[in-house]
Amino acid sequence: MDAAKVADYLDEMARLGENYSTADLAVTTAEPNAGDVTIVAPEGYAPVAVETAQVEVDGGVNSGLGVAMAETGEIAQPTRGSGFGFSGGVSARGMSRLGGTCATQYFDPAYPSKGNEDHRLTTCWEKWKSNSSSNYVYNRWAYFTKAPSAIGSSKTRDFTIRSRPWKGTESRVTSMTGHTPAPSGSCGSSANFSLSAGPASISIPIHKCASLKTLEDANRKSGGIDWNGETSSQLFLDFAMGLTATSTPTYADYSWMEVQYCEGSPCWAPSQYLKKADSGF
């Protein structure tokens, strides 16, 4: 078990008011095509697909990471305390929280980084259910921190998160009743958006909602959000879905990050983007 990454995860979760022990956690290491990936998450929430891609561009390289996570068993639950920072739904009316958790993924950069830091993604989810109907809310949020380059220039060019019913459980979800943020793009840089679930409702905090494309698909009962641009800063993404289901839905979560590195300056737009692979999560 990677002690440093486990300690980092425990510290991050404590800031959110969720206190785990080392025994609650599982560490998964993968060595796909380009760079090592280490994932720290509670037992029962595990990677089901890890994809990397890399392409040389003029004077540098583009690298991407795709990870699909899913509930694979009973998820270890933390003791709850007070926290701050990113959080789940608030101001629930007529709804109960069924559970949720976060996973942190570390990805080797394709360039020399300051302090040998890794790229770092934390992705979280939670489920809520109406107390009086078969309505649910699935809430998802994530933040990505690019490893700072020791030389040259590095920028995040793409960050996408998506969720859909876990393969084989699609029939549980009978309809998608809402998605926030809405495709109208009427979202501010920081605001709470109310999502109704039949007679109940919950307020979902949405952060940094700019330069985004929503990826909701009512037919597939799936949701998501995609950021494309150019930044060296940490990125945040959030979305939530209203659902009806015959029993508690099980969702799989997919994340994709793409980073561009140039040895010199300026760092021109890449001549080729990497494909967002989808392995049927």
Coordinates of C-alpha atoms in Angstrom, one line a residue:
M1 CA 0.0 0.0 0.0
D2 CA 1.4 3.4 -1.0
A3 CA 1.6 5.1 2.4
A4 CA 2.1 8.6 1.1
K5 CA -0.9 8.5 -1.2
V6 CA -3.1 6.9 1.5
A7 CA -2.1 9.6 4.0
D8 CA -2.9 12.2 1.3
Y9 CA -6.4 10.7 0.7
L10 CA -7.1 10.4 4.5
D11 CA -6.2 14.0 5.0
E12 CA -8.4 15.2 2.0
M13 CA -11.4 13.2 3.2
A14 CA -11.0 14.5 6.7
R15 CA -11.3 18.1 5.3
L16 CA -14.6 17.0 3.9
G17 CA -15.8 15.7 7.2
E18 CA -15.3 12.0 6.3
N19 CA -13.0 10.1 8.6
Y20 CA -11.7 6.7 7.2
S21 CA -9.1 4.4 8.6
T22 CA -6.4 2.8 6.6
A23 CA -8.2 -0.6 6.9
D24 CA -11.2 0.9 5.0
L25 CA -9.2 1.7 1.9
A26 CA -8.0 -0.2 -1.2
V27 CA -5.1 0.9 -3.4
T28 CA -5.1 -0.1 -7.0
T29 CA -2.0 0.3 -9.3
A30 CA -2.3 0.0 -13.1
E31 CA 0.3 0.2 -15.8
P32 CA -1.5 1.0 -19.0
N33 CA 0.1 2.3 -22.2
A34 CA 1.4 5.6 -21.0
G35 CA 2.3 6.2 -17.3
D36 CA 1.5 4.5 -14.0
V37 CA -1.9 5.1 -12.4
T38 CA -2.6 4.7 -8.6
I39 CA -6.1 4.9 -7.3
V40 CA -7.1 5.2 -3.6
A41 CA -10.7 4.6 -2.7
P42 CA -12.8 2.9 0.0
E43 CA -13.3 -0.8 -0.3
G44 CA -16.2 -1.6 -2.5
Y45 CA -15.7 1.3 -4.9
A46 CA -13.1 0.3 -7.5
P47 CA -11.7 1.0 -11.0
V48 CA -13.3 -1.2 -13.7
A49 CA -11.4 0.4 -16.6
V50 CA -8.2 2.4 -16.8
E51 CA -7.2 3.9 -20.2
T52 CA -4.2 6.1 -21.1
A53 CA -3.2 7.6 -24.4
Q54 CA -0.2 9.6 -25.6
V55 CA 0.6 11.4 -28.8
E56 CA 3.7 13.4 -29.8
V57 CA 3.0 16.9 -31.0
D58 CA 5.4 19.6 -32.3
G59 CA 7.8 20.3 -29.5
G60 CA 5.9 18.3 -26.9
V61 CA 3.4 15.7 -26.0
N62 CA -0.4 15.3 -25.3
S63 CA -1.3 12.7 -22.7
G64 CA -4.7 11.6 -21.5
L65 CA -6.2 9.4 -18.7
G66 CA -9.6 7.8 -18.6
V67 CA -10.8 6.0 -15.5
A68 CA -14.2 4.3 -14.9
M69 CA -15.2 3.6 -11.3
A70 CA -18.1 1.6 -10.0
E71 CA -19.7 0.1 -6.9
T72 CA -18.2 -3.5 -6.7
G73 CA -19.5 -4.4 -3.3
E74 CA -20.5 -3.0 0.0
I75 CA -18.7 0.3 0.3
A76 CA -16.7 1.1 3.5
Q77 CA -18.4 4.0 5.2
P78 CA -16.6 6.7 7.2
T79 CA -17.5 8.3 10.5
R80 CA -18.7 11.8 9.9
G81 CA -17.4 14.9 11.4
S82 CA -17.3 18.6 10.3
G83 CA -15.7 19.5 7.0
F84 CA -15.4 22.3 4.5
G85 CA -14.7 22.7 0.8
F86 CA -16.4 20.7 -1.9
S87 CA -19.5 18.9 -0.7
G88 CA -22.6 17.1 -1.8
G89 CA -26.3 18.2 -1.9
V90 CA -27.6 20.6 0.6
S91 CA -31.1 21.8 1.8
A92 CA -32.7 18.5 1.1
R93 CA -36.5 18.6 1.5
G94 CA -38.2 15.2 1.7
M95 CA -35.1 13.3 0.7
S96 CA -32.6 11.0 2.5
R97 CA -29.0 10.4 1.6
L98 CA -28.3 6.8 0.7
G99 CA -24.6 7.0 0.6
G100 CA -21.6 8.2 -1.4
T101 CA -17.8 8.4 -1.5
C102 CA -14.8 9.7 -3.2
A103 CA -11.8 8.2 -5.0
T104 CA -8.4 9.9 -5.7
Q105 CA -6.4 8.9 -8.7
Y106 CA -2.7 9.8 -9.3
F107 CA -1.3 9.7 -12.8
D108 CA 2.3 10.0 -13.9
P109 CA 2.9 13.2 -16.0
A110 CA 4.6 12.8 -19.4
Y111 CA 7.1 15.5 -18.5
P112 CA 9.5 16.4 -15.6
S113 CA 7.3 17.8 -12.8
K114 CA 8.2 20.1 -9.9
G115 CA 8.9 18.0 -6.8
N116 CA 8.1 14.8 -8.9
E117 CA 4.4 15.6 -8.4
D118 CA 1.7 13.5 -10.1
H119 CA -1.5 14.6 -11.8
R120 CA -4.3 14.3 -9.3
L121 CA -8.0 13.7 -9.7
T122 CA -10.6 13.4 -7.0
T123 CA -14.0 12.2 -8.1
C124 CA -17.0 11.9 -5.7
W125 CA -20.7 10.8 -5.9
E126 CA -23.7 10.5 -3.7
K127 CA -27.2 9.1 -4.0
W128 CA -30.4 10.6 -2.5
K129 CA -33.9 9.1 -2.4
S130 CA -37.3 10.7 -1.9
N131 CA -38.9 9.7 1.4
S132 CA -42.3 9.2 -0.3
S133 CA -41.7 8.1 -3.9
S134 CA -39.4 6.2 -6.2
N135 CA -37.5 9.3 -7.2
Y136 CA -33.7 9.6 -6.8
V137 CA -31.0 12.1 -7.3
Y138 CA -27.5 11.1 -8.4
N139 CA -24.9 13.8 -7.6
R140 CA -21.4 13.9 -9.1
W141 CA -18.5 16.2 -8.6
A142 CA -14.7 16.1 -9.3
Y143 CA -11.6 18.2 -9.3
F144 CA -8.4 17.8 -11.3
T145 CA -5.0 19.2 -10.4
K146 CA -2.3 19.1 -13.1
A147 CA 1.3 18.4 -12.1
P148 CA 3.3 21.6 -12.5
S149 CA 6.1 21.2 -15.1
A150 CA 9.7 21.7 -14.0
I151 CA 10.6 23.1 -17.4
G152 CA 8.6 24.1 -20.4
S153 CA 4.8 24.7 -20.3
S154 CA 2.0 22.4 -19.4
K155 CA -1.8 23.0 -19.6
T156 CA -5.0 21.1 -19.1
R157 CA -6.9 21.0 -22.4
D158 CA -9.9 18.7 -21.6
F159 CA -11.7 17.5 -18.5
T160 CA -14.8 15.4 -18.7
I161 CA -16.9 13.5 -16.2
R162 CA -19.8 11.2 -17.0
S163 CA -22.1 8.8 -15.2
R164 CA -24.5 6.1 -16.5
P165 CA -26.2 3.0 -15.1
W166 CA -23.8 0.2 -14.4
K167 CA -23.8 -2.4 -17.2
G168 CA -26.5 -5.0 -16.5
T169 CA -28.5 -2.7 -14.2
E170 CA -30.0 -0.3 -16.8
S171 CA -33.5 -1.7 -16.4
R172 CA -33.7 -0.4 -12.8
V173 CA -33.7 3.2 -14.0
T174 CA -37.1 4.0 -15.6
S175 CA -36.6 7.6 -16.4
M176 CA -34.4 10.7 -16.1
T177 CA -36.4 13.6 -14.8
G178 CA -33.8 16.3 -14.7
H179 CA -30.2 17.4 -15.1
T180 CA -28.3 20.3 -13.6
P181 CA -26.7 22.4 -15.0
A182 CA -29.2 22.6 -17.8
P183 CA -28.0 22.7 -21.4
S184 CA -29.1 26.3 -21.6
G185 CA -25.8 27.2 -20.0
S186 CA -27.6 29.4 -17.5
C187 CA -25.2 28.6 -14.7
G188 CA -23.0 31.1 -12.8
S189 CA -19.5 30.7 -11.5
S190 CA -20.8 29.6 -8.1
A191 CA -24.4 28.9 -7.3
N192 CA -26.9 26.3 -5.9
F193 CA -29.3 24.8 -8.3
S194 CA -32.5 23.1 -7.1
L195 CA -33.3 19.6 -8.6
S196 CA -36.8 18.2 -8.0
A197 CA -37.4 14.5 -7.4
G198 CA -41.1 14.1 -7.5
P199 CA -42.5 15.8 -4.4
A200 CA -39.0 16.2 -2.9
S201 CA -36.1 18.4 -3.8
I202 CA -32.5 19.1 -3.1
S203 CA -30.1 22.0 -3.8
I204 CA -26.9 21.0 -5.6
P205 CA -23.9 23.3 -5.5
I206 CA -22.4 23.9 -8.9
H207 CA -19.0 25.5 -9.2
K208 CA -16.9 27.1 -11.9
C209 CA -19.6 26.6 -14.5
A210 CA -18.1 28.2 -17.6
S211 CA -16.9 26.9 -21.0
L212 CA -18.9 23.8 -20.4
K213 CA -20.9 21.4 -22.5
T214 CA -23.6 19.3 -20.8
L215 CA -23.7 15.6 -21.8
E216 CA -27.2 14.5 -20.5
D217 CA -28.9 11.7 -22.4
A218 CA -32.5 11.0 -21.2
N219 CA -32.8 7.8 -23.3
R220 CA -29.7 6.3 -21.7
K221 CA -30.4 7.8 -18.3
S222 CA -26.9 9.2 -18.3
G223 CA -25.4 12.6 -17.5
G224 CA -22.1 14.4 -17.6
I225 CA -20.3 17.6 -18.3
D226 CA -17.3 18.5 -20.5
W227 CA -14.8 21.3 -20.2
N228 CA -12.6 22.2 -23.1
G229 CA -10.1 25.1 -23.0
E230 CA -6.6 25.9 -21.7
T231 CA -5.6 26.4 -18.1
S232 CA -2.8 25.7 -15.7
S233 CA -5.2 26.0 -12.7
Q234 CA -7.1 23.4 -10.8
L235 CA -10.4 22.5 -12.5
F236 CA -13.8 21.7 -10.9
L237 CA -16.8 20.0 -12.5
D238 CA -20.2 19.1 -11.0
F239 CA -23.5 17.8 -12.3
A240 CA -26.6 16.0 -10.9
M241 CA -29.5 14.0 -12.3
G242 CA -33.0 13.4 -11.2
L243 CA -34.1 9.8 -11.7
T244 CA -37.0 7.4 -11.2
A245 CA -36.1 3.7 -10.5
T246 CA -37.7 0.4 -9.5
S247 CA -34.9 0.0 -6.9
T248 CA -31.8 1.8 -5.8
P249 CA -29.8 2.6 -9.0
T250 CA -26.2 1.7 -9.4
Y251 CA -24.1 4.1 -11.5
A252 CA -20.6 3.9 -13.0
D253 CA -18.5 7.0 -13.1
Y254 CA -16.1 7.9 -15.9
S255 CA -13.5 10.7 -15.9
W256 CA -11.2 11.9 -18.7
M257 CA -8.3 14.4 -18.4
E258 CA -6.0 15.6 -21.2
V259 CA -2.8 17.5 -20.6
Q260 CA -0.6 19.2 -23.2
Y261 CA 3.1 19.7 -22.6
C262 CA 5.5 21.9 -24.7
E263 CA 9.2 22.0 -24.1
G264 CA 9.5 25.6 -25.3
S265 CA 7.3 28.7 -25.2
P266 CA 4.8 29.6 -26.5
C267 CA 2.8 26.4 -26.3
W268 CA 0.7 26.2 -29.4
A269 CA -2.6 24.5 -29.7
P270 CA -2.1 20.8 -30.1
S271 CA -2.2 19.4 -33.7
Q272 CA -4.1 16.3 -32.4
Y273 CA -6.5 15.7 -29.5
L274 CA -6.8 12.3 -27.9
K275 CA -10.0 10.3 -28.3
K276 CA -12.2 10.0 -25.3
A277 CA -12.3 6.2 -25.1
D278 CA -15.4 4.5 -23.7
S279 CA -14.9 0.8 -22.7
G280 CA -18.6 0.1 -22.0
F281 CA -18.4 1.1 -18.3

